[in-house]
Every structure is written in C-alpha cells, then in structure tokens.
Coordinates of C-alpha atoms in Angstrom, one line a residue:
X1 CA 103.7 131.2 129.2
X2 CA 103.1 127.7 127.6
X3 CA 105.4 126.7 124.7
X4 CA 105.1 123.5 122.6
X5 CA 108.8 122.9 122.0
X6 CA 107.9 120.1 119.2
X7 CA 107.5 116.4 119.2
X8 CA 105.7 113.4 118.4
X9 CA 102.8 113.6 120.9
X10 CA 101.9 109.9 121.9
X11 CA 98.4 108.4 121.2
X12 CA 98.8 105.2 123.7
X13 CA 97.3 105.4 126.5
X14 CA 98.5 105.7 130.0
X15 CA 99.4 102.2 132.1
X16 CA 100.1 101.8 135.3
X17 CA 102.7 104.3 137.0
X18 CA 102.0 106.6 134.3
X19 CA 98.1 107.2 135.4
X20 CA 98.8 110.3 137.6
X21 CA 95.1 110.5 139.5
X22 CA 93.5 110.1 142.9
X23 CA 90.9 107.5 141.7
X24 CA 89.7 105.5 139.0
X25 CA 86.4 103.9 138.1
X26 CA 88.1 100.6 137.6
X27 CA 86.8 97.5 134.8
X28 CA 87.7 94.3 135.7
X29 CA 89.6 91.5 133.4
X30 CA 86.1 89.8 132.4
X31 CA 84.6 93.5 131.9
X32 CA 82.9 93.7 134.7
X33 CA 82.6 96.8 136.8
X34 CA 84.7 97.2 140.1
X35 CA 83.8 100.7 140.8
X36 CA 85.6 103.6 141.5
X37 CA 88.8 103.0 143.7
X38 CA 91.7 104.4 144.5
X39 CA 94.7 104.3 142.2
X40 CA 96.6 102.3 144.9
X41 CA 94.3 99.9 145.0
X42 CA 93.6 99.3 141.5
X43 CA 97.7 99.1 140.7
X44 CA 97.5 96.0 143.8
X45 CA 94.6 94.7 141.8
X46 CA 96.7 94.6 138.5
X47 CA 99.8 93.2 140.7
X48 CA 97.5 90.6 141.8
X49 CA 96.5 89.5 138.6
X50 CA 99.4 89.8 137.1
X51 CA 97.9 92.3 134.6
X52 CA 98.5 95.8 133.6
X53 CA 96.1 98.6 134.7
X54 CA 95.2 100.6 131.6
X55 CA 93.5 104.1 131.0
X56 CA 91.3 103.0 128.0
X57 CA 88.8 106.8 128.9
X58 CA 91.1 109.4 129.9
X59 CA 88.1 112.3 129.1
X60 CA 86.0 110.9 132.1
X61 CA 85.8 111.8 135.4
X62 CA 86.9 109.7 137.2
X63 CA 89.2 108.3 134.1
X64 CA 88.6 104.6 133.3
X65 CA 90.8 102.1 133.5
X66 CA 90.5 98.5 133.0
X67 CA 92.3 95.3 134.3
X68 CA 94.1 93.4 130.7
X69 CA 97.3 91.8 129.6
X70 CA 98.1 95.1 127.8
X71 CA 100.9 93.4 125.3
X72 CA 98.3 91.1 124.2
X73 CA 95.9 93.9 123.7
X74 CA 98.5 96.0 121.6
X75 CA 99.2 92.8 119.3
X76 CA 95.6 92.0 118.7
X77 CA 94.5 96.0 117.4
X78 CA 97.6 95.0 115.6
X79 CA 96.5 92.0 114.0
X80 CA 92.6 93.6 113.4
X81 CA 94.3 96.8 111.5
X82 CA 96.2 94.5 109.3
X83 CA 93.7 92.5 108.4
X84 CA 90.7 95.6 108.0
X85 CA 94.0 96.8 105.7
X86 CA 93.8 93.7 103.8
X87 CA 90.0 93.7 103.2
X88 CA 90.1 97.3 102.5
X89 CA 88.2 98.3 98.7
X90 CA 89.5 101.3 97.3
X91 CA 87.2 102.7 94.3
X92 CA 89.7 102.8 91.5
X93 CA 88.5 104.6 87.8
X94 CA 90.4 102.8 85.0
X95 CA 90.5 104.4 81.9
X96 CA 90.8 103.2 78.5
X97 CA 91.3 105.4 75.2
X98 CA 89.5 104.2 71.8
X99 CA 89.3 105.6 68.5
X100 CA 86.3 105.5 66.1
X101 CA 87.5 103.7 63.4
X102 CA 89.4 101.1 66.0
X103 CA 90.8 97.5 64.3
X104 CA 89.0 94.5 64.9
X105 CA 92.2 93.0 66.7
X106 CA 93.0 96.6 68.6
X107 CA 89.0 96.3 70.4
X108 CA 89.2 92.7 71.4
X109 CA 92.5 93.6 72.8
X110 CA 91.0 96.6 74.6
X111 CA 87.8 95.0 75.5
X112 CA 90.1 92.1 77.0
X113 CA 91.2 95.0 79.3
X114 CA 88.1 96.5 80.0
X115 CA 86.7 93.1 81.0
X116 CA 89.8 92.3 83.6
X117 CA 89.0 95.6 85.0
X118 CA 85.7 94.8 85.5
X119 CA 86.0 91.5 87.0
X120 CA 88.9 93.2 89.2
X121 CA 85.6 95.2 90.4
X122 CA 87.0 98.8 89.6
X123 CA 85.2 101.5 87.2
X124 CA 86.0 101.9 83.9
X125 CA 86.3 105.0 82.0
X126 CA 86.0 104.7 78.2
X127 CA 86.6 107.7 75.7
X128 CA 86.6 107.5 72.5
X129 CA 88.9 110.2 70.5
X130 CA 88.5 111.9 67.9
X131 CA 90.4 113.5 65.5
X132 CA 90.1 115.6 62.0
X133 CA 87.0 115.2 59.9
X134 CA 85.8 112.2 62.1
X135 CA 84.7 114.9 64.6
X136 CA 81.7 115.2 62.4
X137 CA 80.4 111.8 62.6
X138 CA 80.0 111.4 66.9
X139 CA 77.5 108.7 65.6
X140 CA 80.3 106.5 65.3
X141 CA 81.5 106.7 68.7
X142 CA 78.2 106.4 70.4
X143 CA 77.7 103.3 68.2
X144 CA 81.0 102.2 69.3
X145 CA 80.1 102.6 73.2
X146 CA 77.5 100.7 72.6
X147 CA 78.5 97.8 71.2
X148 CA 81.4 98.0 74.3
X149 CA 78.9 98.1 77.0
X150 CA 76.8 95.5 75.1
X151 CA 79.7 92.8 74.7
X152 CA 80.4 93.1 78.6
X153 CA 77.2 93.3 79.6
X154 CA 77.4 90.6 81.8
X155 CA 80.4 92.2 83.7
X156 CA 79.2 95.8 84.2
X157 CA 76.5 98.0 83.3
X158 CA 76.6 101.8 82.1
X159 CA 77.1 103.9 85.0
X160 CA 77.1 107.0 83.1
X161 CA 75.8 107.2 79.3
X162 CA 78.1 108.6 76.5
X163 CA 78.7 112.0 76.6
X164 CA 80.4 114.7 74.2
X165 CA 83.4 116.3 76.1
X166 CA 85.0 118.2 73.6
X167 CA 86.7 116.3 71.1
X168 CA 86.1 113.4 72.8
X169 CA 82.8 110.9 73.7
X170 CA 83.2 109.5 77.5
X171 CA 81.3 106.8 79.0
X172 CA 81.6 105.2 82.5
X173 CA 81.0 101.3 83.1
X174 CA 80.5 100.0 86.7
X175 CA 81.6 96.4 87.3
X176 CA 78.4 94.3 88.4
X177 CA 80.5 92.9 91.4
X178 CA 81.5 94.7 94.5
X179 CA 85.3 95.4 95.1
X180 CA 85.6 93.5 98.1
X181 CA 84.0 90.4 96.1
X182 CA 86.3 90.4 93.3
X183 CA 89.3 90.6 95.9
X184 CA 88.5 88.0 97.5
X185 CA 87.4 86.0 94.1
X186 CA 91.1 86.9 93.0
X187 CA 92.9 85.9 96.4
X188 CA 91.3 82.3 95.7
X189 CA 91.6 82.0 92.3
X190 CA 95.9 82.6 92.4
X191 CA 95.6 80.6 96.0
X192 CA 94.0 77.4 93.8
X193 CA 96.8 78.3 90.5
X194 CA 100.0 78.5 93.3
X195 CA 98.9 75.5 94.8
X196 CA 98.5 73.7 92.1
X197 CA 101.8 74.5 90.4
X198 CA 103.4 73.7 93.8
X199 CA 101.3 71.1 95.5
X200 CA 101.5 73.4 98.6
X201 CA 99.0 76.1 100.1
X202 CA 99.6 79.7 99.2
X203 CA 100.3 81.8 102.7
X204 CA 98.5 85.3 102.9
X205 CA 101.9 86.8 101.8
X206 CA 102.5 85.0 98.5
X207 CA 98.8 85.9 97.8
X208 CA 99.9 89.8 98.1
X209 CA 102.9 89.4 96.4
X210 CA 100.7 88.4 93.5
X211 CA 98.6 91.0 94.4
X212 CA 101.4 93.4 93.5
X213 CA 102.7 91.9 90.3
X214 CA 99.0 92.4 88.7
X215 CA 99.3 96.1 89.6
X216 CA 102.4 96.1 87.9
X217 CA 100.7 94.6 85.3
X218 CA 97.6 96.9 85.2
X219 CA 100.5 100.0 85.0
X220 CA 102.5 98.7 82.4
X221 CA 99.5 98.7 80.1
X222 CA 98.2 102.0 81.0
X223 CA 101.8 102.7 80.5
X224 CA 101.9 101.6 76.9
X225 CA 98.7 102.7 76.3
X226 CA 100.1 106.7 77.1
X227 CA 102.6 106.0 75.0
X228 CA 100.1 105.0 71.9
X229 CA 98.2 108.1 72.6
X230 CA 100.6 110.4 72.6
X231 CA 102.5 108.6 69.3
X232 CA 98.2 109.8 68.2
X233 CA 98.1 112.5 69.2
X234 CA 101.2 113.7 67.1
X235 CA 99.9 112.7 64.2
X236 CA 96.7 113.7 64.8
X237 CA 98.2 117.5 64.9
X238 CA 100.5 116.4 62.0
X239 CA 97.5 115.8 60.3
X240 CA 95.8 118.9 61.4
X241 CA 97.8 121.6 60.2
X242 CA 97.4 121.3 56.6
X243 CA 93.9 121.1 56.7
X244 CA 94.0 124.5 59.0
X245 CA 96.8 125.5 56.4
X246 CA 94.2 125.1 53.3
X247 CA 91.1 126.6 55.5
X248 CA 92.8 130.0 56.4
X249 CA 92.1 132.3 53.8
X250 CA 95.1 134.3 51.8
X251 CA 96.8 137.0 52.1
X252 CA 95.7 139.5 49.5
X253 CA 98.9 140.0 47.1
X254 CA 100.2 143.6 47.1
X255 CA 100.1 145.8 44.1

C-alpha cells in the first residue's frame, strides 16, 4: 500500500542523471528538433556541448528534453519573476470618512488625500457619516459628494454614484489612470527628486525603498484617521442617548 510519508515535493524539473527513461524526443540548444533518441545519446549530446539535458515536458510520451545551460535558465525565470513582481498592479480601495457639516480646512485636507490616492491610481471609497438629527438632511451629503467628485474631476470619475447605506452615504471614485501608469509615473518622479538631491542615479532598490516609506505613509493616515472616527463615534453616542433619553416615553407613576 502507498503512503506519502510528508515533504516538500519538488517542482524543478528533472536534468540529466535524474531523467529515468528509455528515450527522449530531444530539442536542440537553438530550439531546433533532434528527434527522438536514446537517453544515452542525448546525455553525450549535452557532454558534448557542454550543456545540461533538461526535462522541460515530463507529461509527453516520449518526455521532452531540451539541450540549455540550465544555471542560466534558472537565473533568468529568476530575473523575469522579479521584475513581472515589480510591474505587478494590485487594485487597492482607499477609503476616506467625511462628515456633513465638514470644516473648510478638514476637506481640503481630505481632498488632498483623496487626490494622492487617485494619482497613486487606486479606488477611493468616500462615506460620509452621519450622526443625530443630521440623518434627516442626506441632501447634504449627496451635495457634499458632489462637490468631491467635481473638484477631482480631472483625477477620477464616479465609479459608483452615492448611495444610502444605513447611516451612512457611500460613493466610489475610480482614478482616471491605470495602476501600472501611476507606478511607473511615481518610480520616475522620486528617481528625478533622489537624483537631484544627490547628483547620482537612483538604483531600482532605492526606488522601492521609497516605495515602502509612502505606504507607511498612506497607513499612518488611515491610522489617524481611525483614531478620529472612533474619538466621533463616542461622542456621537454621547450625544445620542439623551435625545433617546427624552424620546422614550415615562413610566406611569404608581398610585
């Protein structure tokens, strides 16, 4: 009876002495196509050339294997993974939290967020909050999406139109440019700044280390801005409970 006893199981493929058939249908170093042979003879082939005789379709019968300096191979997948890494867009949803009757100085501060976001190529998620009696007046945070969407118009566009979720309004601005585009915007833009403060090119791995300090960046804020929520939230349901206090009716007095 079979038993798998545990294990990493290896994904490589077989080389050389480690290809355990009679034959092969063997590709030569330029790609072109030998033919089937024996294994014997394709190992003396790879001897010859001073190559390594690789199993690149192990599934086929008779396997393939191909002629290639297989070290070389291994660092250049190596190389094309980091770099498809590098270039890799992940759809990211910021979200920022406004209330109706918002300061003058708190918007522009939040609309300065909303518009690095945008240029940063991610979603944004606004929601305005409401709280007590301003629950009756949604008008005012439809009017204030508005005039949101309006002042970063030429960022992003309304990707999905204000909605009432409860005690809240939501609203979802998609940034104009692609996420790949404002990567790549970014990595030139701090590559042109480090350069000029140094006089010096900026190497892929500066870049990345930048990279990282905006994210830091982008969580502190979302960090402080949790932090002025929930400081809201408390006095919203400070707030709250006297005007549920006065609603509820009284208890009748006994006799």
């Amino acid at each position: 009876m079979w038993c798998y006893r545990g294990g990493s199981i290896s994904t490589e493929p077989r080389i050389n002495d480690r290809i355990r058939v009679p034959e092969v249908r063997l590709v030569g170093p330029s790609g072109e196509q030998v033919g089937i042979v024996p294994l014997a003879k394709a190992l003396e082939l790879a001897q010859e050339y001073d190559l390594d005789l690789v199993e690149v379709a192990a599934s086929a019968r008779p396997p393939v294997c191909k002629l290639m300096d297989y070290g070389k191979f291994k660092y250049e997948s190596a190389m094309k993974a980091r770099e498809a890494r590098k270039n890799q867009a992940h759809t990211v949803i910021k979200e920022m939290k406004l209330r109706p009757k918002i300061d003058p100085h708190d918007y522009d501060t939040k609309k300065g967020h909303v518009v690095r976001f945008l240029k940063q190529g991610d979603k944004v998620k606004i929601t305005i909050m409401f709280r007590g009696r301003e629950q009756s007046r949604p008008e005012l945070g439809y009017r204030l999406l508005q005039r949101l969407a309006s002042d970063v118009e030429d960022l992003g566009f309304i990707e999905s139109n204000p909605k009432q979720d409860g005690r809240n309004m939501i609203m979802v601005l998609g940034p104009h440019k692609k996420k790949t585009e404002a990567m790549a915007e970014a990595r030139e833009a701090q590559a042109a700044r480090k350069a000029e403060r140094q006089g010096v090119a900026l190497t892929d791995d500066e870049a990345l280390s930048e990279d990282v300090e905006f994210e830091v960046e982008d969580t502190d804020i979302v960090a402080a801005e949790d932090a002025e929520d929930a400081s809201d939230e408390a006095t919203e349901a400070a707030e709250t409970a006297p005007e549920e206090a006065d609603a509820s009716p009284e208890a009748p007095s006994e006799a």
